[in-house]
Tab-separated table of C-alpha atoms (C1' of nucleotides) in Angstrom:
chain	number	residue	atom	x	y	z
A	1	MET	CA	0.000	0.000	0.000
A	2	ASN	CA	1.377	3.269	-1.165
A	3	LEU	CA	-0.509	6.201	0.317
A	4	PRO	CA	0.096	9.207	2.577
A	5	PRO	CA	-0.015	8.041	6.228
A	6	LEU	CA	-3.188	9.899	7.129
A	7	VAL	CA	-5.076	8.532	4.146
A	8	GLN	CA	-3.650	5.109	4.779
A	9	SER	CA	-4.916	5.009	8.362
A	10	PHE	CA	-8.370	6.005	7.219
A	11	VAL	CA	-8.376	3.451	4.416
A	12	LEU	CA	-7.191	0.649	6.692
A	13	HIS	CA	-9.834	1.487	9.251
A	14	PHE	CA	-12.605	1.426	6.677
A	15	GLY	CA	-11.260	-1.889	5.476
A	16	GLU	CA	-11.527	-3.350	8.960
A	17	MET	CA	-15.004	-1.935	9.463
A	18	GLY	CA	-16.166	-3.150	6.065
A	19	GLY	CA	-16.973	-6.564	7.479
A	20	ARG	CA	-19.272	-5.069	10.112
A	21	TRP	CA	-21.048	-2.943	7.532
A	22	GLY	CA	-21.886	-5.809	5.215
A	23	VAL	CA	-19.169	-5.367	2.609
A	24	ASN	CA	-15.714	-6.882	2.447
A	25	ARG	CA	-12.399	-5.335	3.319
A	26	THR	CA	-11.462	-4.315	-0.212
A	27	VAL	CA	-14.809	-2.660	-0.848
A	28	GLY	CA	-14.422	-0.654	2.351
A	29	GLN	CA	-10.900	0.385	1.457
A	30	ILE	CA	-11.781	1.474	-2.043
A	31	TYR	CA	-14.681	3.480	-0.772
A	32	ALA	CA	-12.510	5.226	1.800
A	33	LEU	CA	-9.849	5.996	-0.772
A	34	LEU	CA	-12.337	7.490	-3.212
A	35	TYR	CA	-13.972	9.430	-0.413
A	36	VAL	CA	-10.843	11.299	0.598
A	37	SER	CA	-9.284	11.582	-2.835
A	38	PRO	CA	-9.412	15.135	-4.224
A	39	GLU	CA	-9.779	13.819	-7.773
A	40	PRO	CA	-11.614	10.822	-9.213
A	41	LEU	CA	-9.395	7.740	-9.572
A	42	CYS	CA	-9.233	5.044	-12.208
A	43	ALA	CA	-9.076	1.345	-11.445
A	44	GLU	CA	-5.353	1.150	-12.048
A	45	GLU	CA	-4.677	3.948	-9.572
A	46	ILE	CA	-6.856	2.281	-6.968
A	47	ALA	CA	-5.078	-1.067	-7.411
A	48	GLU	CA	-1.748	0.702	-7.170
A	49	GLY	CA	-2.718	2.802	-4.139
A	50	LEU	CA	-4.113	-0.140	-2.176
A	51	GLY	CA	-1.625	-2.742	-3.406
A	52	ILE	CA	-4.259	-5.201	-4.612
A	53	SER	CA	-4.940	-6.921	-7.899
A	54	ARG	CA	-6.593	-5.188	-10.754
A	55	SER	CA	-9.338	-7.815	-10.923
A	56	ASN	CA	-10.168	-7.422	-7.282
A	57	VAL	CA	-10.620	-3.708	-7.902
A	58	SER	CA	-12.920	-4.443	-10.793
A	59	MET	CA	-15.160	-6.732	-8.736
A	60	SER	CA	-15.213	-4.423	-5.753
A	61	LEU	CA	-16.153	-1.407	-7.842
A	62	ARG	CA	-19.029	-3.455	-9.183
A	63	GLU	CA	-20.220	-4.046	-5.696
A	64	LEU	CA	-19.911	-0.372	-4.799
A	65	GLN	CA	-21.993	0.414	-7.849
A	66	ALA	CA	-24.633	-2.057	-6.718
A	67	TRP	CA	-24.764	-0.026	-3.495
A	68	ASN	CA	-25.032	3.242	-5.455
A	69	LEU	CA	-22.077	4.516	-3.509
A	70	VAL	CA	-19.795	5.569	-6.357
A	71	LEU	CA	-20.089	7.881	-9.325
A	72	LEU	CA	-18.527	7.378	-12.724
A	73	ARG	CA	-16.557	10.241	-14.216
A	74	HIS	CA	-14.895	10.660	-17.562
A	75	ILE	CA	-11.924	12.745	-18.565
A	76	PRO	CA	-11.675	14.071	-22.139
A	77	ASP	CA	-9.446	11.970	-24.423
A	78	ASP	CA	-9.036	9.266	-21.819
A	79	ARG	CA	-11.215	6.245	-22.166
A	80	ARG	CA	-10.642	4.877	-18.711
A	81	ASP	CA	-13.469	5.028	-16.186
A	82	TYR	CA	-12.783	7.286	-13.232
A	83	TYR	CA	-14.588	6.802	-9.958
A	84	THR	CA	-15.535	9.078	-7.131
A	85	THR	CA	-18.059	9.374	-4.289
A	86	PRO	CA	-20.826	11.947	-4.006
A	87	ASP	CA	-19.295	14.803	-2.070
A	88	ASP	CA	-22.296	15.683	0.034
A	89	VAL	CA	-22.053	13.493	3.123
A	90	TRP	CA	-25.778	13.810	3.756
A	91	LEU	CA	-26.506	12.427	0.353
A	92	ILE	CA	-24.161	9.555	1.093
A	93	LEU	CA	-26.077	8.909	4.292
A	94	ARG	CA	-29.366	8.820	2.411
A	95	VAL	CA	-28.058	6.361	-0.135
A	96	LEU	CA	-26.663	4.179	2.594
A	97	ALA	CA	-29.865	4.231	4.608
A	98	GLU	CA	-31.882	3.352	1.537
A	99	GLU	CA	-29.636	0.465	0.566
A	100	ARG	CA	-29.454	-0.956	4.035
A	101	LYS	CA	-33.194	-0.753	4.395
A	102	LYS	CA	-33.575	-2.558	1.091
A	103	ARG	CA	-31.230	-5.338	2.189
A	104	GLU	CA	-31.850	-5.613	5.918
A	105	ILE	CA	-35.438	-4.555	6.533
A	106	ASP	CA	-37.643	-4.952	3.479
A	107	PRO	CA	-37.172	-8.703	3.038
A	108	THR	CA	-38.092	-9.288	6.668
A	109	LEU	CA	-41.121	-7.062	6.446
A	110	SER	CA	-42.394	-9.005	3.488
A	111	VAL	CA	-41.822	-12.375	5.155
A	112	LEU	CA	-43.656	-11.121	8.226
A	113	ARG	CA	-46.614	-10.001	6.129
A	114	GLU	CA	-46.742	-13.311	4.368
A	115	LEU	CA	-46.658	-15.313	7.596
A	116	LEU	CA	-49.306	-13.112	9.160
A	117	LEU	CA	-51.671	-13.958	6.306
A	118	GLN	CA	-51.473	-17.663	7.046
A	119	THR	CA	-54.285	-19.271	8.977
A	120	PRO	CA	-52.985	-20.474	12.355
A	121	ARG	CA	-53.364	-24.224	12.982
A	122	ASP	CA	-53.197	-24.166	16.773
A	123	ASP	CA	-52.429	-22.049	19.823
A	124	ALA	CA	-48.704	-22.220	19.230
A	125	ASP	CA	-49.271	-20.675	15.798
A	126	ARG	CA	-51.543	-18.055	17.266
A	127	HIS	CA	-48.931	-17.101	19.808
A	128	ALA	CA	-46.202	-16.986	17.170
A	129	GLN	CA	-48.341	-14.794	14.925
A	130	ALA	CA	-49.030	-12.395	17.762
A	131	ARG	CA	-45.278	-12.006	18.230
A	132	LEU	CA	-44.723	-11.550	14.521
A	133	ALA	CA	-47.434	-8.910	14.481
A	134	GLU	CA	-45.670	-6.942	17.210
A	135	MET	CA	-42.464	-7.016	15.249
A	136	HIS	CA	-44.255	-6.165	12.036
A	137	ASP	CA	-45.998	-3.170	13.552
A	138	MET	CA	-42.818	-1.806	15.023
A	139	ILE	CA	-40.984	-2.096	11.727
A	140	GLU	CA	-43.887	-0.375	9.996
A	141	SER	CA	-43.729	2.549	12.418
A	142	LEU	CA	-40.050	2.889	11.769
A	143	THR	CA	-40.200	2.639	8.010
A	144	SER	CA	-43.099	4.998	7.685
A	145	TRP	CA	-41.252	7.537	9.811
A	146	TYR	CA	-38.233	6.969	7.623
A	147	ASP	CA	-40.215	7.380	4.393
A	148	ASP	CA	-41.545	10.612	5.729
A	149	VAL	CA	-38.240	12.009	6.919
A	150	LYS	CA	-36.251	11.084	3.856
A	151	LYS	CA	-38.328	13.475	1.791
A	152	LEU	CA	-36.988	16.448	3.736
A	153	GLU	CA	-34.377	18.674	2.207
A	154	THR	CA	-31.042	18.241	3.895
A	155	GLU	CA	-31.189	21.608	5.594
A	156	ARG	CA	-34.410	20.669	7.313
A	157	LEU	CA	-33.224	17.225	8.159
A	158	VAL	CA	-30.219	18.716	9.928
A	159	ALA	CA	-32.473	21.135	11.789
A	160	LEU	CA	-34.694	18.268	12.837
A	161	LEU	CA	-31.725	16.306	14.141
A	162	SER	CA	-30.334	19.181	16.127
A	163	LEU	CA	-33.733	19.604	17.681
A	164	GLY	CA	-33.445	16.055	18.995
A	165	ALA	CA	-35.810	15.076	21.741
A	166	LYS	CA	-36.843	18.687	22.288
A	167	VAL	CA	-39.567	17.915	19.821
A	168	THR	CA	-41.385	16.125	22.564
A	169	ARG	CA	-42.044	19.384	24.336
A	170	PHE	CA	-44.273	19.980	21.397
A	171	LEU	CA	-46.061	16.758	22.214
A	172	GLU	CA	-46.311	17.723	25.856
A	173	VAL	CA	-47.916	21.027	25.048
A	174	LYS	CA	-50.329	19.291	22.736
A	175	ASP	CA	-51.107	16.833	25.490
A	176	ARG	CA	-51.955	19.484	27.969
A	177	ILE	CA	-54.149	21.385	25.568
A	178	THR	CA	-55.870	18.277	24.345
A	179	ARG	CA	-56.719	16.945	27.754
A	180	PHE	CA	-59.219	19.667	28.420
A	181	GLY	CA	-61.516	18.374	25.744
A	182	ARG	CA	-60.851	14.634	25.982
A	183	PRO	CA	-60.447	13.154	29.422
A	184	ARG	CA	-58.616	9.815	29.078
A	185	LYS	CA	-56.579	7.156	27.370
A	186	GLU	CA	-56.881	7.145	23.612
A	187	PRO	CA	-54.954	5.035	21.155
A	188	LEU	CA	-51.731	6.900	20.497
A	189	GLN	CA	-51.928	6.516	16.765
A	190	ASP	CA	-52.517	9.872	15.164
A	191	VAL	CA	-51.008	12.293	17.568
A	192	SER	CA	-50.700	14.865	14.863
A	193	LYS	CA	-54.451	15.323	14.852
A	194	ALA	CA	-54.357	16.267	18.517
A	195	GLU	CA	-55.553	13.216	20.376
A	196	ALA	CA	-52.604	12.260	22.498
A	197	LYS	CA	-53.143	11.236	26.081
A	198	THR	CA	-52.076	10.791	29.728
A	199	GLU	CA	-48.703	11.737	31.153
A	200	GLU	CA	-48.567	14.809	33.308
A	201	GLY	CA	-45.335	15.864	34.841
A	202	GLY	CA	-43.707	17.270	31.713
A	203	GLY	CA	-41.240	20.018	32.546
B	1	MET	CA	-35.302	-29.139	11.967
B	2	ASN	CA	-38.358	-30.035	13.903
B	3	LEU	CA	-40.720	-27.100	14.308
B	4	PRO	CA	-44.251	-26.026	13.360
B	5	PRO	CA	-44.220	-24.772	9.728
B	6	LEU	CA	-44.954	-21.152	10.570
B	7	VAL	CA	-42.226	-20.965	13.174
B	8	GLN	CA	-39.874	-22.801	10.860
B	9	SER	CA	-40.350	-20.265	8.053
B	10	PHE	CA	-39.663	-17.425	10.431
B	11	VAL	CA	-36.594	-19.133	11.873
B	12	LEU	CA	-35.182	-19.945	8.443
B	13	HIS	CA	-35.699	-16.392	7.280
B	14	PHE	CA	-33.913	-14.958	10.305
B	15	GLY	CA	-31.107	-17.407	9.668
B	16	GLU	CA	-30.706	-16.140	6.118
B	17	MET	CA	-30.846	-12.524	7.223
B	18	GLY	CA	-28.377	-13.118	10.053
B	19	GLY	CA	-25.448	-12.632	7.712
B	20	ARG	CA	-26.700	-9.224	6.639
B	21	TRP	CA	-27.220	-8.161	10.220
B	22	GLY	CA	-23.721	-8.989	11.365
B	23	VAL	CA	-24.357	-12.325	13.057
B	24	ASN	CA	-24.210	-15.812	11.616
B	25	ARG	CA	-27.014	-18.052	10.520
B	26	THR	CA	-27.275	-20.030	13.736
B	27	VAL	CA	-27.357	-16.932	15.901
B	28	GLY	CA	-30.185	-15.535	13.785
B	29	GLN	CA	-32.124	-18.782	13.965
B	30	ILE	CA	-31.773	-19.123	17.708
B	31	TYR	CA	-32.875	-15.568	18.207
B	32	ALA	CA	-35.935	-16.075	16.035
B	33	LEU	CA	-36.853	-19.273	17.822
B	34	LEU	CA	-36.597	-17.672	21.253
B	35	TYR	CA	-38.517	-14.668	20.031
B	36	VAL	CA	-41.608	-16.617	18.995
B	37	SER	CA	-41.445	-19.269	21.661
B	38	PRO	CA	-44.165	-18.868	24.304
B	39	GLU	CA	-41.848	-20.271	26.996
B	40	PRO	CA	-38.125	-19.914	27.617
B	41	LEU	CA	-36.101	-22.754	26.069
B	42	CYS	CA	-33.014	-24.574	27.274
B	43	ALA	CA	-29.990	-25.270	25.108
B	44	GLU	CA	-30.994	-28.860	24.492
B	45	GLU	CA	-34.436	-27.840	23.242
B	46	ILE	CA	-32.889	-25.268	20.924
B	47	ALA	CA	-30.421	-27.790	19.498
B	48	GLU	CA	-33.260	-30.236	19.030
B	49	GLY	CA	-35.618	-27.690	17.455
B	50	LEU	CA	-33.057	-26.384	15.003
B	51	GLY	CA	-31.305	-29.679	14.369
B	52	ILE	CA	-27.826	-28.397	15.196
B	53	SER	CA	-25.136	-29.485	17.612
B	54	ARG	CA	-25.269	-28.739	21.258
B	55	SER	CA	-21.900	-26.989	21.150
B	56	ASN	CA	-22.976	-24.726	18.356
B	57	VAL	CA	-25.949	-23.685	20.473
B	58	SER	CA	-23.649	-22.965	23.373
B	59	MET	CA	-21.390	-20.698	21.321
B	60	SER	CA	-24.256	-18.929	19.625
B	61	LEU	CA	-26.006	-18.223	22.904
B	62	ARG	CA	-22.780	-16.686	24.083
B	63	GLU	CA	-22.808	-14.381	21.134
B	64	LEU	CA	-26.433	-13.441	21.702
B	65	GLN	CA	-25.513	-12.615	25.283
B	66	ALA	CA	-22.685	-10.419	24.059
B	67	TRP	CA	-25.341	-8.562	22.080
B	68	ASN	CA	-27.597	-8.324	25.157
B	69	LEU	CA	-30.356	-9.869	23.123
B	70	VAL	CA	-31.313	-12.767	25.380
B	71	LEU	CA	-32.417	-13.130	28.963
B	72	LEU	CA	-31.592	-15.983	31.283
B	73	ARG	CA	-34.416	-17.653	33.165
B	74	HIS	CA	-34.460	-20.365	35.777
B	75	ILE	CA	-37.105	-22.902	36.601
B	76	PRO	CA	-37.409	-24.224	40.164
B	77	ASP	CA	-35.737	-27.610	40.705
B	78	ASP	CA	-34.194	-27.591	37.257
B	79	ARG	CA	-30.613	-26.500	37.026
B	80	ARG	CA	-30.537	-25.929	33.301
B	81	ASP	CA	-30.359	-22.390	31.966
B	82	TYR	CA	-33.442	-21.302	30.059
B	83	TYR	CA	-33.283	-18.519	27.524
B	84	THR	CA	-35.762	-16.026	26.211
B	85	THR	CA	-35.896	-12.587	24.573
B	86	PRO	CA	-37.254	-9.416	26.123
B	87	ASP	CA	-40.887	-9.319	25.122
B	88	ASP	CA	-41.162	-5.625	24.488
B	89	VAL	CA	-40.177	-5.141	20.836
B	90	TRP	CA	-39.287	-1.517	21.471
B	91	LEU	CA	-36.829	-2.543	24.114
B	92	ILE	CA	-35.342	-5.010	21.659
B	93	LEU	CA	-34.974	-2.195	19.149
B	94	ARG	CA	-33.164	-0.041	21.695
B	95	VAL	CA	-30.739	-2.793	22.575
B	96	LEU	CA	-30.077	-3.472	18.922
B	97	ALA	CA	-29.531	0.170	18.087
B	98	GLU	CA	-27.136	0.535	20.995
B	99	GLU	CA	-25.129	-2.536	20.068
B	100	ARG	CA	-24.902	-1.670	16.423
B	101	LYS	CA	-23.829	1.849	17.243
B	102	LYS	CA	-21.147	0.451	19.517
B	103	ARG	CA	-19.838	-1.862	16.817
B	104	GLU	CA	-20.420	0.090	13.625
B	105	ILE	CA	-20.233	3.763	14.517
B	106	ASP	CA	-18.216	4.416	17.655
B	107	PRO	CA	-14.932	2.942	16.435
B	108	THR	CA	-15.094	5.044	13.286
B	109	LEU	CA	-15.922	8.171	15.212
B	110	SER	CA	-12.890	7.671	17.390
B	111	VAL	CA	-10.570	7.025	14.448
B	112	LEU	CA	-11.887	10.167	12.773
B	113	ARG	CA	-11.222	12.212	15.889
B	114	GLU	CA	-7.732	10.863	16.158
B	115	LEU	CA	-6.906	11.590	12.521
B	116	LEU	CA	-8.336	15.087	12.779
B	117	LEU	CA	-5.938	15.861	15.602
B	118	GLN	CA	-2.920	15.101	13.442
B	119	THR	CA	-1.026	17.995	11.920
B	120	PRO	CA	-1.394	17.876	8.128
B	121	ARG	CA	1.900	17.590	6.195
B	122	ASP	CA	0.706	18.945	2.851
B	123	ASP	CA	-2.309	19.968	0.806
B	124	ALA	CA	-3.334	16.391	0.198
B	125	ASP	CA	-3.529	15.896	3.979
B	126	ARG	CA	-5.451	19.115	4.367
B	127	HIS	CA	-7.964	18.013	1.789
B	128	ALA	CA	-8.306	14.571	3.367
B	129	GLN	CA	-8.834	16.105	6.786
B	130	ALA	CA	-11.518	18.399	5.461
B	131	ARG	CA	-13.358	15.352	4.143
B	132	LEU	CA	-12.908	13.497	7.406
B	133	ALA	CA	-14.258	16.520	9.253
B	134	GLU	CA	-17.424	16.495	7.153
B	135	MET	CA	-17.953	12.850	7.927
B	136	HIS	CA	-17.159	13.381	11.580
B	137	ASP	CA	-19.619	16.236	11.930
B	138	MET	CA	-22.396	14.319	10.278
B	139	ILE	CA	-21.871	11.321	12.520
B	140	GLU	CA	-21.853	13.615	15.542
B	141	SER	CA	-25.192	15.122	14.544
B	142	LEU	CA	-26.641	11.684	14.197
B	143	THR	CA	-25.291	10.286	17.412
B	144	SER	CA	-26.244	13.282	19.463
B	145	TRP	CA	-29.768	13.089	18.075
B	146	TYR	CA	-29.755	9.410	18.923
B	147	ASP	CA	-28.473	9.990	22.460
B	148	ASP	CA	-31.244	12.469	22.958
B	149	VAL	CA	-34.020	10.353	21.525
B	150	LYS	CA	-33.050	7.155	23.265
B	151	LYS	CA	-33.827	8.743	26.624
B	152	LEU	CA	-37.503	9.043	25.705
B	153	GLU	CA	-39.992	6.643	27.189
B	154	THR	CA	-41.301	4.263	24.584
B	155	GLU	CA	-44.715	5.843	24.534
B	156	ARG	CA	-43.205	9.170	23.555
B	157	LEU	CA	-40.839	7.646	21.096
B	158	VAL	CA	-43.771	6.047	19.305
B	159	ALA	CA	-45.619	9.351	19.303
B	160	LEU	CA	-42.568	11.062	17.863
B	161	LEU	CA	-42.282	8.485	15.116
B	162	SER	CA	-45.891	8.714	14.125
B	163	LEU	CA	-45.464	12.452	13.907
B	164	GLY	CA	-42.808	11.860	11.270
B	165	ALA	CA	-41.841	14.789	9.132
B	166	LYS	CA	-44.802	16.805	10.345
B	167	VAL	CA	-42.449	18.056	12.985
B	168	THR	CA	-40.928	20.312	10.394
B	169	ARG	CA	-44.037	22.474	10.323
B	170	PHE	CA	-42.858	23.443	13.717
B	171	LEU	CA	-39.542	24.445	12.180
B	172	GLU	CA	-41.212	26.385	9.395
B	173	VAL	CA	-43.170	28.460	11.842
B	174	LYS	CA	-40.087	29.068	13.880
B	175	ASP	CA	-38.275	30.199	10.739
B	176	ARG	CA	-40.930	32.678	9.917
B	177	ILE	CA	-41.050	34.093	13.404
B	178	THR	CA	-37.312	34.300	13.723
B	179	ARG	CA	-36.870	36.120	10.479
B	180	PHE	CA	-38.732	39.215	11.703
B	181	GLY	CA	-36.131	40.132	14.247
B	182	ARG	CA	-33.111	38.689	12.479
B	183	PRO	CA	-32.919	39.148	8.751
B	184	ARG	CA	-31.236	35.921	7.643
B	185	LYS	CA	-30.461	32.245	7.947
B	186	GLU	CA	-29.509	31.399	11.496
B	187	PRO	CA	-28.398	28.105	12.909
B	188	LEU	CA	-31.727	26.562	13.784
B	189	GLN	CA	-30.623	25.517	17.264
B	190	ASP	CA	-32.976	26.522	20.015
B	191	VAL	CA	-36.389	26.205	18.575
B	192	SER	CA	-37.791	24.896	21.827
B	193	LYS	CA	-38.728	28.369	23.027
B	194	ALA	CA	-41.171	28.996	20.185
B	195	GLU	CA	-43.452	26.147	21.140
B	196	ALA	CA	-47.095	26.922	21.490
B	197	LYS	CA	-47.416	28.863	18.271
B	198	THR	CA	-47.173	25.976	15.838
B	199	GLU	CA	-49.561	23.635	14.162
B	200	GLU	CA	-52.726	25.681	13.688
B	201	GLY	CA	-52.542	25.193	9.968
B	202	GLY	CA	-52.799	21.423	10.556
B	203	GLY	CA	-54.388	19.239	7.884
C	1	DC	C1'	-11.186	-4.632	-40.508
C	2	DT	C1'	-6.748	-4.801	-36.928
C	3	DG	C1'	-4.467	-4.109	-32.763
C	4	DA	C1'	-3.672	-1.905	-28.372
C	5	DA	C1'	-5.556	-0.575	-24.112
C	6	DA	C1'	-9.049	-1.083	-20.666
C	7	DT	C1'	-12.024	-3.991	-18.421
C	8	DT	C1'	-14.405	-8.184	-16.983
C	9	DT	C1'	-14.761	-12.957	-16.036
C	10	DC	C1'	-13.550	-17.057	-13.940
C	11	DA	C1'	-11.169	-21.321	-11.990
C	12	DG	C1'	-8.989	-22.360	-8.386
C	13	DA	C1'	-5.559	-20.915	-4.402
C	14	DA	C1'	-5.508	-18.662	-0.033
C	15	DG	C1'	-7.838	-17.162	3.777
C	16	DT	C1'	-11.708	-17.005	7.021
C	17	DT	C1'	-15.747	-18.508	9.402
C	18	DT	C1'	-18.756	-21.851	11.068
C	19	DC	C1'	-19.761	-26.143	12.914
C	20	DT	C1'	-19.024	-30.563	15.089
C	21	DG	C1'	-17.768	-34.308	18.354
C	22	DA	C1'	-14.779	-35.364	21.953
C	23	DA	C1'	-12.825	-33.955	26.051
C	24	DA	C1'	-12.622	-30.767	29.873
C	25	DT	C1'	-14.981	-28.166	33.258
C	26	DC	C1'	-18.570	-26.893	36.297
C	27	DA	C1'	-22.531	-27.360	39.682
C	28	DC	C1'	-24.918	-29.745	42.682
C	29	DG	C1'	-27.125	-33.628	45.380
C	30	DA	C1'	-26.215	-37.622	47.892
D	1	DT	C1'	-15.995	-37.083	48.849
D	2	DC	C1'	-18.081	-38.927	44.309
D	3	DG	C1'	-21.243	-39.277	40.362
D	4	DT	C1'	-24.405	-37.347	37.236
D	5	DG	C1'	-25.830	-34.269	34.119
D	6	DA	C1'	-25.372	-29.526	32.205
D	7	DT	C1'	-22.293	-26.590	29.926
D	8	DT	C1'	-18.100	-24.903	27.723
D	9	DT	C1'	-13.949	-25.325	25.179
D	10	DC	C1'	-11.289	-26.517	21.418
D	11	DA	C1'	-8.889	-28.840	17.371
D	12	DG	C1'	-9.811	-29.806	13.159
D	13	DA	C1'	-13.342	-30.764	9.215
D	14	DA	C1'	-16.576	-28.574	6.240
D	15	DA	C1'	-18.374	-24.646	4.129
D	16	DC	C1'	-17.898	-20.293	2.490
D	17	DT	C1'	-15.631	-15.894	0.976
D	18	DT	C1'	-12.096	-13.353	-0.974
D	19	DC	C1'	-8.446	-12.693	-3.990
D	20	DT	C1'	-5.398	-13.549	-7.850
D	21	DG	C1'	-3.448	-14.257	-12.543
D	22	DA	C1'	-4.620	-15.767	-16.930
D	23	DA	C1'	-7.776	-15.674	-20.495
D	24	DA	C1'	-11.774	-13.603	-22.684
D	25	DT	C1'	-14.203	-9.609	-23.924
D	26	DT	C1'	-15.028	-4.843	-24.923
D	27	DT	C1'	-13.851	-0.411	-26.854
D	28	DC	C1'	-12.136	2.545	-29.901
D	29	DA	C1'	-8.513	4.801	-32.996
D	30	DG	C1'	-6.404	4.172	-37.187
DNA sequence: CTGAAATTTCAGAAGTTTCTGAAATCACGA
DNA sequence: TCGTGATTTCAGAAACTTCTGAAATTTCAG
């Protein structure tokens, strides 16, 4: 490996983490290298920089493309493909979230739906389905929140994040107002329409 | 494998997904089995149900314990260990989020910090550090949002989720108000003081 | 068309992870 | 103390993934 020390440390770290993120070491390294590189790189340069075989680079770039994590660039009068990453980190985050959802969540959600449609044969089945339903409903809450939030422009998304849990003060205020009209426990579903419930103490 | 068909489908699916979630097939299967099982199970029963070796069960349970995803139970006059999962799915989600953060995010954040402290040797280093800083800052926004949100009681967390992106109406109002006094784009930090105003335009 | 450069594919070598059965260890009652 | 049964450990077998170099394919200028 033939890179400036700072870049090298970053690249090696991403390589090690690759495994935990669902890609292999080389894919992680290539991504890291492209991410910090000031210019797009061609396959040969990547192979050279990381000290790995040209064919390994080719396969790993394919995988990065399957993840939508790299961009192709061309340079006039040079027919090689040059690769780079999007430079907006928030865009990168969106792509990553989308891809991970597609791989890690969606298949499970669809299996859960399928199994919940089956007619239970006995009490064991009924119990199992009740558990699957709990999991299904939680995942639905999460993905519908996600679908909603991903539509936000980045600026707003950042604002929303920095607001953090302060948002709940909003809910508390709503609560207090709402309780005058409607005395007691309601299903918590559509809080936005003003029918939250219970829970005093809020500071 | 010797399980009711519905449970078996669920278990097999979790086994397949295991790889994508950073655990191996057996770990995924055991987790799924414990999750749907109405009673805690002992190692022998798990091995029997899944048709795998006793030692494999032992090692996989260890891993699930390292992830804090299983609970130990004891039955009077029986010295075997019985295992189960927490039954609140939201608690499971919290544990999972925490563990994944610990494994997938924290190490990277600390490497980024370390590399950002180094004195750059040239322009290439300066450019690389600028990129690392962008990544670092984004991850910090995310983790500080997460740290904030994870303190919420589940009931409030669910309410927050179902609110989704509607929360940004709150931000819009704040924007408008703020702009009277202060002509331009401000960091959107302390919105919490503008509370009660929001949300009349709902629907 | 031909040929040179870039890229991809692929069989199998190298490396890694997962799984097992056998042996070691532990926990407890008699 | 010992014996019984539960549990863990561990060396190596089996399965799987990653990586390479060689060969095949693509691309494009002349």
